[in-house]
Amino acid sequence: MHSLHLSFEAFSRQSSEWKAHVLGGIAFSDARNQAGSEIANFPFALVNMPVLEGGGLASEIWMSDHKVRHAQRGLIRYSYDEDTLFGVLLMPQTGALEQITESAFAQIFSLLEGRGYTHIFRFWNYLADINGGDDEDESLERYRQFNLGRQNAFVASGREVSGNLPAACALGTADGPLTIAFMAGRTPTLSIENPRQMSAYQYPEQYGPRSPSFSRANLVSLSDAAHELTDTDQTLAQQKLLFISGTASIVGHETRHHSDVAAQTCETLVNIEAVIHEANKKTCTGEFSMTDLFYRVYVRHPTDLPAIRAEMEHVLGHSFKAVFVQADICRKDLLVEIEATAVSTIRLPEEQYA
C-alpha cells in the first residue's frame, strides 16, 4: 500500500486500470465542485477547506497493491483489499453534535467489527464551526461536544479510551457535514506518544468533560507483504506506515506562544521531531526522518501562511512536500496545526523469504 499526493485533475486523468487499485482518498475545496462520476466508486472525503498553497498535492490518494472491492453500508462508503479498509462517512450536522458524533463512530465500529478490520490506523475528522458554541459555557463548545460523542462510542463499542489508540485529527470547516475518513486493518498497530506532551487522552477536565480519543501517532507494520520493488523484481518486503496526528504548539497540556504563529510553528515541528524519534526507537531501524514526511498544514488565518512556510523552510529546507489549507483549529488559541504521513518499504533479507 502507498499514498500519492496530486491534484484532483491529475487523479481524474488516470486510467481505469490504475483506479482499480484506489482504496480512497481525501481532497479539499478546490476539488469539491469537480467531484462526479470520476470518483463515483471510491470513498472520497471532499472537505470544504480552501487550499492556500500546494494545490497540486491537495488530493491524498491511498493505493493498494491488491485487488480492491467497493461497498456501501448505510452512510459509509468504503473500499477494501485483503489487508486494509478505507472508508468515509458523511453525517448531516443537524441536531446535537454529541449524538451525531456518537452515532457516526458507532456505525464505523460496527462496520469494522463485522468485516474483521478491527485495528484502526487513522481517523480524519472535519466538522463545521469547531470553536462555536456557548461563549459563557465552554463545556458546550462544539469540539468538546464532538469529544463527548466520540468517547461515548468508544466505550459503548468496548474499545479502549487510553493507551493504544489510533492517530487522528479534528479540524473546523466553514460548513458542510460531519466528515470522517478512516483507515483500518487486520493486524495490531502500535501507538506512539510524545514525551514532551501529556497524552491527549489524559488531558485535565479544563479542556472538556471527555478527553480526546487519539494517540500522537500510529505505527502500522505490514510485514512479509508481496511488494513490487521494480518492474522486473517482485519480492517480499516489510512496509511501515507512520501516521502522525494533528500536532500543534502544545507542551505538557498547555498551549505555548499565544499570538506568535512563527513560534507556534517551530514548537509544532519540535513536537513532530520528538514523535519521529519515538517511532524510530520502536522500529529500531531509524527509517523515518523529518524530510521524508508529507505534511498537511492547517492554517487558521491565511495571512499567516508566509510566516508558517518560512519557519518550515528554516527547519526542513526548501524541498519539503506539503499542502497548506485554511481551517479552524480545535483550540481557539492555536494558529496552526500540522499532520504528517510517511510510508517506508524495506526489502527483506533473502533468508527471511527463501
XYZ file of C-alpha atoms in Angstrom:
354
model
C 0.000 0.000 0.000
C 1.148 3.532 -0.659
C -0.150 7.077 -0.878
C 0.030 9.656 -3.658
C -0.498 13.391 -3.458
C -1.697 15.068 -6.606
C -4.292 17.463 -7.935
C -7.844 16.325 -8.490
C -7.391 16.938 -12.211
C -4.345 14.648 -12.311
C -6.260 11.983 -10.414
C -9.169 12.218 -12.847
C -6.870 11.656 -15.839
C -5.597 8.297 -14.589
C -6.581 5.100 -16.374
C -9.330 2.738 -15.251
C -6.695 0.084 -14.582
C -4.837 2.490 -12.288
C -8.037 3.479 -10.497
C -8.873 -0.174 -9.873
C -6.225 -0.073 -7.123
C -7.546 3.040 -5.351
C -8.745 2.439 -1.794
C -9.921 6.015 -1.312
C -8.757 9.487 -0.533
C -9.188 12.966 0.844
C -9.417 16.167 -1.181
C -10.095 19.801 -0.364
C -12.381 22.541 -1.604
C -10.692 23.273 -4.917
C -11.844 19.777 -5.957
C -15.238 19.941 -4.255
C -17.245 21.176 -7.223
C -15.452 18.905 -9.680
C -16.336 15.631 -7.963
C -18.577 13.494 -10.098
C -18.530 10.244 -11.962
C -14.744 10.139 -11.872
C -14.812 9.101 -8.204
C -18.247 7.513 -8.069
C -16.875 4.146 -6.958
C -14.475 5.389 -4.309
C -14.845 6.558 -0.721
C -13.650 10.123 -1.006
C -13.708 12.811 1.669
C -14.305 16.134 -0.079
C -13.569 18.684 2.620
C -14.745 22.280 2.382
C -11.408 23.949 3.185
C -9.714 26.458 0.863
C -6.311 25.381 -0.421
C -3.852 28.206 0.259
C -0.781 26.651 -1.363
C 0.179 23.307 -2.849
C -2.940 22.655 -4.900
C -1.035 20.149 -6.993
C -0.736 17.986 -3.868
C -4.181 18.666 -2.405
C -5.647 15.200 -3.036
C -4.296 12.361 -0.919
C -4.925 9.029 -2.652
C -4.349 5.676 -0.968
C -3.454 2.860 -3.350
C -3.433 -0.894 -2.854
C -1.094 -3.455 -4.398
C -4.010 -5.906 -4.447
C -7.489 -6.142 -5.883
C -9.855 -3.587 -4.345
C -13.557 -4.056 -3.710
C -16.036 -1.232 -3.155
C -19.151 -1.297 -0.982
C -21.564 0.842 0.997
C -23.219 0.298 4.364
C -25.698 2.946 5.411
C -23.970 6.291 5.066
C -20.494 4.733 4.949
C -18.791 4.225 1.610
C -15.738 2.014 1.818
C -13.173 0.069 -0.173
C -11.028 -2.821 0.970
C -8.395 -5.316 -0.015
C -7.253 -8.379 1.897
C -5.365 -6.289 4.475
C -6.800 -2.774 4.647
C -10.122 -0.927 4.617
C -10.619 2.768 3.840
C -13.974 4.422 4.493
C -15.733 7.777 4.516
C -18.844 8.726 6.466
C -20.755 11.970 5.892
C -23.277 12.903 8.594
C -25.508 15.974 8.176
C -24.863 18.310 11.103
C -28.454 18.674 12.205
C -29.298 18.218 15.846
C -26.944 17.808 18.810
C -23.351 17.244 17.713
C -22.645 14.867 20.611
C -25.361 12.459 19.451
C -24.438 12.829 15.766
C -20.803 12.039 16.539
C -21.637 9.071 18.747
C -23.865 7.627 16.031
C -21.191 8.147 13.364
C -18.453 6.357 15.295
C -20.815 3.593 16.368
C -21.596 2.907 12.701
C -17.895 2.852 11.837
C -17.037 0.476 14.681
C -19.909 -1.828 13.740
C -18.717 -1.975 10.128
C -15.106 -2.685 11.093
C -16.062 -5.410 13.556
C -18.367 -7.026 11.018
C -15.750 -7.011 8.256
C -12.867 -8.064 10.511
C -10.750 -4.895 10.148
C -10.668 -4.219 13.874
C -7.363 -2.338 14.179
C -7.816 1.335 13.273
C -4.826 3.147 11.807
C -6.135 6.675 11.462
C -9.184 8.948 11.686
C -9.519 12.267 9.832
C -12.368 14.322 11.366
C -13.790 17.541 9.921
C -16.717 19.430 11.434
C -18.306 22.811 10.888
C -17.775 25.646 13.387
C -15.452 23.618 15.616
C -14.888 26.522 18.028
C -18.551 27.528 18.105
C -20.926 27.069 20.988
C -21.873 28.973 24.100
C -19.314 31.666 24.986
C -20.497 31.626 28.612
C -20.245 27.851 28.982
C -17.109 26.423 27.369
C -18.314 22.865 28.029
C -20.764 23.427 25.145
C -18.028 24.245 22.626
C -18.595 22.100 19.569
C -15.180 20.403 19.734
C -15.941 19.342 23.299
C -19.323 18.006 22.186
C -17.501 16.054 19.480
C -15.122 14.551 22.066
C -18.078 13.520 24.235
C -19.768 11.712 21.368
C -16.551 10.102 20.165
C -15.610 8.716 23.569
C -19.172 7.548 24.226
C -18.958 5.472 21.052
C -15.552 4.074 22.014
C -16.919 2.958 25.401
C -20.179 1.565 24.007
C -18.219 -0.457 21.441
C -15.895 -1.904 24.081
C -12.861 -0.052 22.782
C -10.017 1.382 24.827
C -10.137 5.109 25.580
C -6.464 5.276 26.571
C -3.289 3.554 25.540
C -3.142 2.041 22.079
C -5.427 4.440 20.217
C -5.479 5.385 16.518
C -3.932 8.559 15.183
C -6.413 11.346 14.450
C -7.061 14.993 13.729
C -10.133 17.189 14.189
C -10.387 20.438 12.229
C -13.066 23.016 11.618
C -14.719 23.774 8.290
C -16.903 26.718 7.350
C -19.877 24.448 6.698
C -20.827 21.009 5.421
C -21.470 17.633 7.021
C -19.512 15.954 9.764
C -16.905 14.204 7.621
C -14.963 11.236 8.970
C -12.428 9.347 6.886
C -10.767 6.307 8.389
C -8.328 3.523 7.631
C -8.134 0.167 9.411
C -6.577 -3.262 9.043
C -6.493 -6.795 10.339
C -3.243 -6.687 12.330
C -2.434 -4.730 15.513
C -0.797 -1.319 15.314
C 1.489 0.493 17.736
C 0.578 3.890 19.134
C 3.315 6.476 19.663
C 3.267 9.179 22.316
C 5.372 12.323 22.671
C 7.430 12.691 25.887
C 7.134 16.484 25.540
C 3.342 16.302 25.737
C 0.752 14.805 28.011
C -1.163 12.124 26.141
C -4.324 13.709 24.766
C -6.495 11.039 26.413
C -5.145 12.197 29.803
C -5.929 15.902 29.424
C -7.411 17.501 32.561
C -11.086 18.480 32.684
C -10.333 22.120 31.879
C -10.290 21.001 28.218
C -13.695 19.370 28.419
C -15.639 16.637 30.208
C -14.147 13.968 27.924
C -10.567 13.803 26.720
C -9.764 13.446 23.011
C -9.506 9.784 21.975
C -6.328 9.551 19.888
C -2.601 8.868 20.067
C 0.115 11.256 18.912
C 0.982 8.848 16.099
C 0.294 5.325 14.959
C 2.842 2.936 13.505
C 1.485 0.284 11.160
C 3.561 -2.707 10.054
C 2.522 -4.684 7.009
C 5.073 -7.455 7.310
C 6.059 -10.031 4.717
C 3.820 -8.423 2.127
C 4.471 -9.132 -1.515
C 5.660 -5.855 -2.964
C 6.785 -4.993 -6.461
C 10.003 -3.082 -5.927
C 10.681 -2.611 -9.637
C 9.006 -3.597 -12.880
C 11.066 -6.782 -13.016
C 11.763 -7.511 -9.348
C 8.878 -8.721 -7.221
C 9.924 -9.946 -3.804
C 8.919 -9.845 -0.151
C 9.214 -6.597 1.716
C 8.305 -5.092 5.045
C 6.219 -1.967 4.878
C 5.704 0.501 7.691
C 3.265 3.394 7.705
C 3.636 6.260 10.153
C 0.541 8.370 10.726
C 1.330 11.475 12.780
C -1.787 13.022 14.283
C -2.671 16.673 14.056
C 0.121 18.328 16.046
C 0.258 21.841 17.479
C 2.168 24.138 19.807
C 1.330 22.259 23.000
C 3.850 21.300 25.676
C 2.531 19.204 28.529
C -1.118 20.044 28.049
C -0.783 23.816 27.639
C -0.738 25.962 24.520
C 2.569 27.777 24.031
C 3.394 31.028 22.191
C -0.013 32.694 22.138
C -0.462 35.010 19.127
C 3.014 34.167 17.727
C 2.443 31.989 14.672
C 6.153 31.574 13.831
C 6.939 30.361 17.341
C 3.901 28.066 17.280
C 5.092 26.564 14.000
C 8.577 25.996 15.402
C 7.181 24.356 18.561
C 4.920 22.159 16.444
C 7.858 20.933 14.375
C 9.824 20.168 17.542
C 6.879 18.043 18.677
C 6.783 16.208 15.347
C 10.506 15.549 15.559
C 10.025 14.104 19.051
C 7.290 11.783 17.741
C 9.545 10.599 14.907
C 12.309 9.910 17.415
C 9.926 7.759 19.472
C 8.725 5.933 16.362
C 12.286 5.174 15.278
C 13.012 3.758 18.738
C 10.111 1.349 18.181
C 11.265 0.273 14.711
C 14.950 0.003 15.706
C 15.864 0.934 12.128
C 15.692 4.742 12.181
C 13.851 4.767 8.878
C 11.725 7.898 9.389
C 13.031 11.448 9.183
C 11.535 14.930 9.074
C 12.487 15.373 5.412
C 10.743 12.159 4.329
C 7.290 13.151 5.573
C 4.379 14.561 3.652
C 2.870 17.460 5.620
C -0.653 18.792 5.660
C -0.670 22.218 7.304
C -3.893 23.683 8.662
C -3.714 27.477 8.885
C -6.256 29.464 10.898
C -5.524 32.863 9.316
C -4.440 32.867 5.642
C -2.294 35.944 6.253
C -0.061 33.775 8.490
C 0.917 31.499 5.600
C 4.229 33.262 4.709
C 5.451 33.106 8.321
C 4.487 29.432 8.652
C 6.126 28.475 5.364
C 9.277 30.421 6.227
C 9.609 28.622 9.562
C 9.097 25.234 7.907
C 11.719 26.071 5.275
C 14.136 27.102 8.032
C 13.708 23.740 9.775
C 13.128 21.389 6.827
C 14.850 23.090 3.914
C 13.130 24.186 0.709
C 12.246 20.775 -0.726
C 9.722 19.544 1.832
C 6.357 18.361 0.486
C 3.244 19.980 1.910
C -0.190 21.331 1.202
C -1.480 24.336 3.148
C -5.219 24.691 3.762
C -7.305 27.178 5.728
C -9.023 25.620 8.747
C -10.118 26.327 12.279
C -8.037 24.558 14.934
C -9.510 22.687 17.909
C -8.299 25.308 20.440
C -9.071 28.966 19.861
C -5.521 29.987 20.838
C -3.863 27.706 18.287
C -2.961 29.286 14.944
C -1.525 26.304 13.090
C -1.756 22.514 13.178
C 0.386 20.090 11.199
C -0.137 16.420 10.473
C 2.221 14.138 8.564
C 2.464 10.742 6.931
C 5.326 8.517 5.827
C 5.449 5.122 4.124
C 8.620 3.061 4.347
C 9.218 -0.136 2.373
C 12.288 -2.255 3.114
C 13.353 -5.330 1.145
C 13.614 -8.306 3.484
C 16.867 -10.291 3.570
C 16.703 -13.344 1.333
C 16.905 -15.749 4.269
C 13.570 -14.379 5.518
C 11.678 -15.426 2.430
C 13.802 -18.175 0.876
